[in-house]
XYZ file of C-alpha atoms in Angstrom:
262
model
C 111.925 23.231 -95.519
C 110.391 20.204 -97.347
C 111.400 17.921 -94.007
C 108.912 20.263 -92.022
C 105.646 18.841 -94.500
C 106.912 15.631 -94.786
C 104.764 14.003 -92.474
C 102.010 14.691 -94.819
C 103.591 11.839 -96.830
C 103.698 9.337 -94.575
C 100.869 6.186 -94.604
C 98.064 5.807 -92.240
C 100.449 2.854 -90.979
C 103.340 5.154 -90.158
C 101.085 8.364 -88.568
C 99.750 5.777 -86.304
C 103.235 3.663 -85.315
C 104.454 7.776 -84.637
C 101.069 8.635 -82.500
C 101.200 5.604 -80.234
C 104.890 6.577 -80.159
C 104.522 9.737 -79.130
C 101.675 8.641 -76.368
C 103.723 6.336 -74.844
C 107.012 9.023 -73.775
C 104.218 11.361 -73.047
C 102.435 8.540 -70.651
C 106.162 7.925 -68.958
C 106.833 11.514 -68.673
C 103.379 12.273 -66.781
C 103.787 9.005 -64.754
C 107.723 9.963 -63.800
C 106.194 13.234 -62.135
C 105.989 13.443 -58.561
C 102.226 13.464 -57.399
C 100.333 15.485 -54.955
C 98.077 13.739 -52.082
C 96.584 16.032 -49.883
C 96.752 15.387 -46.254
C 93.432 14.840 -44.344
C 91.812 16.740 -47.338
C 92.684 20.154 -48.506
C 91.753 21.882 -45.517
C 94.462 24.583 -45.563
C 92.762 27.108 -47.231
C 91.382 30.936 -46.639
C 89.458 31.015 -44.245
C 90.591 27.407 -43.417
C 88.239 24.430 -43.301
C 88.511 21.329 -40.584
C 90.405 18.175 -41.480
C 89.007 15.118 -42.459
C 85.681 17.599 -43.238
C 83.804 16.653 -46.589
C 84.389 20.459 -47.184
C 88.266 19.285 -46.903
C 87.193 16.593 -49.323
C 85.644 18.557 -51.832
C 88.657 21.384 -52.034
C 91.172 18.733 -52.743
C 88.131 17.378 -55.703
C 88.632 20.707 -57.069
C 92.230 21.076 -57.160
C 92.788 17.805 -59.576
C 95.445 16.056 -57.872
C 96.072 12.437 -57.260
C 94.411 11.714 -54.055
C 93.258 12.836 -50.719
C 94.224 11.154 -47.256
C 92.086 10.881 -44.272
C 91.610 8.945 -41.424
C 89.134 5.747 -39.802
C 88.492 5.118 -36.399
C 85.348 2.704 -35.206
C 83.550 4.049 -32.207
C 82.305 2.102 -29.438
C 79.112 0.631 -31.188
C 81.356 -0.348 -34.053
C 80.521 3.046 -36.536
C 83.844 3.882 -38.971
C 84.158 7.554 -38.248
C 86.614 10.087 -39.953
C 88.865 11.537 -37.519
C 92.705 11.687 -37.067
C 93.029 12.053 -33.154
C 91.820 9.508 -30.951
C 89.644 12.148 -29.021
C 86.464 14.061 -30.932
C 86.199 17.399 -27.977
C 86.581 15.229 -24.713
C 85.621 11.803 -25.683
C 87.379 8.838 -26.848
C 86.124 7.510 -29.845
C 86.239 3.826 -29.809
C 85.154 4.250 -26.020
C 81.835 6.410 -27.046
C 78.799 5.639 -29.464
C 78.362 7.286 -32.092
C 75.050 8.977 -31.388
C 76.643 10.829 -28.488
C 79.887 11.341 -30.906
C 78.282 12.864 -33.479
C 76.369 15.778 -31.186
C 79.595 17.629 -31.171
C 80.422 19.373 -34.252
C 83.797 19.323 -36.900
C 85.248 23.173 -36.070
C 83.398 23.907 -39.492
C 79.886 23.093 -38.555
C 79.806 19.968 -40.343
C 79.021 16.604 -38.559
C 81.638 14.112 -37.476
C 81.428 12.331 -40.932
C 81.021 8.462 -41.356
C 83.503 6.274 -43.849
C 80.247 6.321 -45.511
C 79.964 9.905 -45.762
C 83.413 10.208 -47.155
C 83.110 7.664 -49.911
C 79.713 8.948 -50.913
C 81.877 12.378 -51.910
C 84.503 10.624 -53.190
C 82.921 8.576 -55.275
C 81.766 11.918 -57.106
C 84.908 12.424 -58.937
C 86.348 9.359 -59.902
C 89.927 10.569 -60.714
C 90.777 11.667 -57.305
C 92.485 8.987 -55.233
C 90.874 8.146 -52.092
C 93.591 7.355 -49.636
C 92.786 5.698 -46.545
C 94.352 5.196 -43.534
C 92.936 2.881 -40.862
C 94.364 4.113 -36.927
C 96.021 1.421 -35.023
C 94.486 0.276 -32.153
C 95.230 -1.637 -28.969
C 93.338 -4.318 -30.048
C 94.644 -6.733 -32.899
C 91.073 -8.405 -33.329
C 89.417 -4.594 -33.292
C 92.011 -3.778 -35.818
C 91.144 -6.806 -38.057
C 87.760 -5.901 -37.627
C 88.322 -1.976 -38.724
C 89.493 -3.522 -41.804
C 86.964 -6.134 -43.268
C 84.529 -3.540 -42.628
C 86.264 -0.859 -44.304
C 87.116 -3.193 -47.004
C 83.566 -4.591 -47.010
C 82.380 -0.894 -47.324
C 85.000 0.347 -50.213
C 83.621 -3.040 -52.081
C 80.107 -2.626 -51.604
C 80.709 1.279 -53.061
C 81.874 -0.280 -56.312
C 85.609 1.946 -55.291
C 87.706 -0.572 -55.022
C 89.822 0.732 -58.228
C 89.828 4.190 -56.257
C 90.768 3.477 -53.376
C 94.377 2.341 -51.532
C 95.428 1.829 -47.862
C 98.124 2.948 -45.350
C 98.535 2.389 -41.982
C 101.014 3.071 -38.644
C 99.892 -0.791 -38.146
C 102.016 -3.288 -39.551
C 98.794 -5.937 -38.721
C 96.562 -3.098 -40.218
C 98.917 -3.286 -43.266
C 98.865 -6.785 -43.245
C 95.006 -7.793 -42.691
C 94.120 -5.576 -45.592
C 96.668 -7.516 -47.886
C 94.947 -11.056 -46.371
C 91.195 -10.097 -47.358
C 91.793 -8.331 -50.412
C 95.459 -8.986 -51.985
C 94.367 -6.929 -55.134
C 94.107 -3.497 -52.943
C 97.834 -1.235 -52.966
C 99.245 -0.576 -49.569
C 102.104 1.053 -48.076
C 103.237 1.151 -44.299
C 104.095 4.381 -42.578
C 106.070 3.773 -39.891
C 109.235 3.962 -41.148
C 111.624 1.718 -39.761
C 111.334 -1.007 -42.543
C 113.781 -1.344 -45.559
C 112.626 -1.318 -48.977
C 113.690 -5.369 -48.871
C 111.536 -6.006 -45.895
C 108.334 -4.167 -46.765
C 108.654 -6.573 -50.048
C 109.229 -9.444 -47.948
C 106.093 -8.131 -45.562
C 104.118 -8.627 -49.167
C 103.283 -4.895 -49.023
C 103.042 -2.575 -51.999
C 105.252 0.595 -50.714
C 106.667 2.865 -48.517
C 105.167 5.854 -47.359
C 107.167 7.602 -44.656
C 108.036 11.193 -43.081
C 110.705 12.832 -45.425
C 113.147 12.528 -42.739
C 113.568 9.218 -43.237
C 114.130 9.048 -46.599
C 116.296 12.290 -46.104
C 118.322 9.930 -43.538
C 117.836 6.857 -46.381
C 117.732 8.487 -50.123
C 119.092 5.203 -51.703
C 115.707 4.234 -50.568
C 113.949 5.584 -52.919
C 115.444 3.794 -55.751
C 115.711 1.058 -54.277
C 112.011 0.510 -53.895
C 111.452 1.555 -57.475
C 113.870 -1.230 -58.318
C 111.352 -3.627 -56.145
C 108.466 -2.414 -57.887
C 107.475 -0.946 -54.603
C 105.349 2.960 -54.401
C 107.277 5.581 -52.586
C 105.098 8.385 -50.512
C 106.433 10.552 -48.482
C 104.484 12.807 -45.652
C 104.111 15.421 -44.447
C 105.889 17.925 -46.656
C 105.247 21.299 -46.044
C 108.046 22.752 -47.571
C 108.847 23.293 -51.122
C 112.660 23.281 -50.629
C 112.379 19.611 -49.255
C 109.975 18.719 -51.479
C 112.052 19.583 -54.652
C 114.917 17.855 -52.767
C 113.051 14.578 -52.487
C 111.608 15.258 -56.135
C 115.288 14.920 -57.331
C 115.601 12.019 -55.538
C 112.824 10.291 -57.573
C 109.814 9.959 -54.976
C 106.740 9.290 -56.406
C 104.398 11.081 -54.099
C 104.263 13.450 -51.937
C 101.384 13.660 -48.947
C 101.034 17.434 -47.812
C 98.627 20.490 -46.204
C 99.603 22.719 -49.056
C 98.994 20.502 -52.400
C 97.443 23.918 -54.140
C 101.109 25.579 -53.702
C 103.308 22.169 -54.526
C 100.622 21.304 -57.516
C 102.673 21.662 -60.730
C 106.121 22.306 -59.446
């Protein structure tokens, strides 16, 4: 019994050596947890909102996750809109201005938002993770230019220390390293070895779970690189606790409210 009140005994010097102790397992147990992005936004919801919506933004705010993925294009007159497809309705976004683009509504009522519009929310609640993807285009000088003014945009925000990029674009991936080195980024296209994304000078992987169901030494191998693993997009919780035992450190998905805390 006299063990149990025995830290009542101890000096200020030894309650503090035990605290920090105690904070740092607790620090490597939270960071050793897989975490939750949500994919375009947490749109998948009752009734259910549009991706890439601010609505979609501000769900995944209130959830208290890591981050929250969405998508840039640049329209014709060089606006960096929100959008996954290439198409808003019938028109091709880099091939339309965005005055005409933005007449057409999200399926929510909202606006077609701007990068601007996005950051603006997401700047609101500093401990969500803004996760940006910049499209690939045709173009490799479009595509450079889709990133220094993205970059140029997340800087003039003040959110560079919330913010981290992924692309389909190995250029894209490349680019953003070239302008800003500080800024994380991870490719998504999947055919790349942990090895070679190092050797690309990129920060990670993030790639569909079949390919790291196809590669699982993958996973640790990266780790051993220093090197973020993602995965997207897992919808399933069976897959996601299999990759989860595999040691992935996120997970990108439409239903972060039901894999939150599992």
């Amino acid at each position: 019994m006299d063990n149990l009140f025995s830290f009542k005994f101890l000096n200020a010097q030894q309650v503090k050596k035990i605290f920090c102790s105690l904070t740092f397992v607790t620090a490597m147990f939270i960071n050793a947890q897989t975490q939750i992005i949500a994919h375009r936004g947490f749109w998948n919801t009752q009734p259910k909102t549009s991706e890439n919506s601010i609505k979609a933004l501000e769900n995944a705010q209130r959830l208290k996750i890591y981050g929250s993925e969405f998508d840039v294009r640049m329209t014709k007159d060089g606006i960096l809109v929100i959008n996954h497809d290439e198409h808003h309705g019938k028109m091709t976004i880099e091939e339309t201005d965005f005055r005409d683009l933005r007449k057409l509504k999200l399926s929510n009522g909202e606006k077609l938002p701007t990068l601007k519009d996005y950051l603006r929310q997401g700047k609101k609640d500093p401990s969500l993770m803004m996760i940006i993807e910049i499209k690939p285009v045709k173009s490799q000088e479009k595509e450079n230019e889709i990133v220094a003014k993205t970059i140029r945009m997340v800087q003039g925000m003040k959110l560079d220390s919330q913010s981290e990029f992924i692309s389909f674009s190995l250029n894209v991936c490349k680019e953003i390293k070239k302008v800003e080195p500080k800024f994380k980024v991870q490719y998504l296209n999947g055919e790349l070895s942990p090895d070679q994304i190092k050797n690309e000078g990129l920060d990670g992987l993030d790639y569909h779970y079949s390919v790291f169901l196809k590669n699982p030494a993958w996973i640790q191998e990266a780790k051993a690189l220093g090197l973020i693993t993602n995965s997207w997009t897992v919808n399933d919780v069976k897959i996601y606790n299999e990759l989860k035992s595999l040691g992935i450190a996120f997970i990108t998905t439409n239903i972060p409210d039901q894999l939150k805390g599992k």
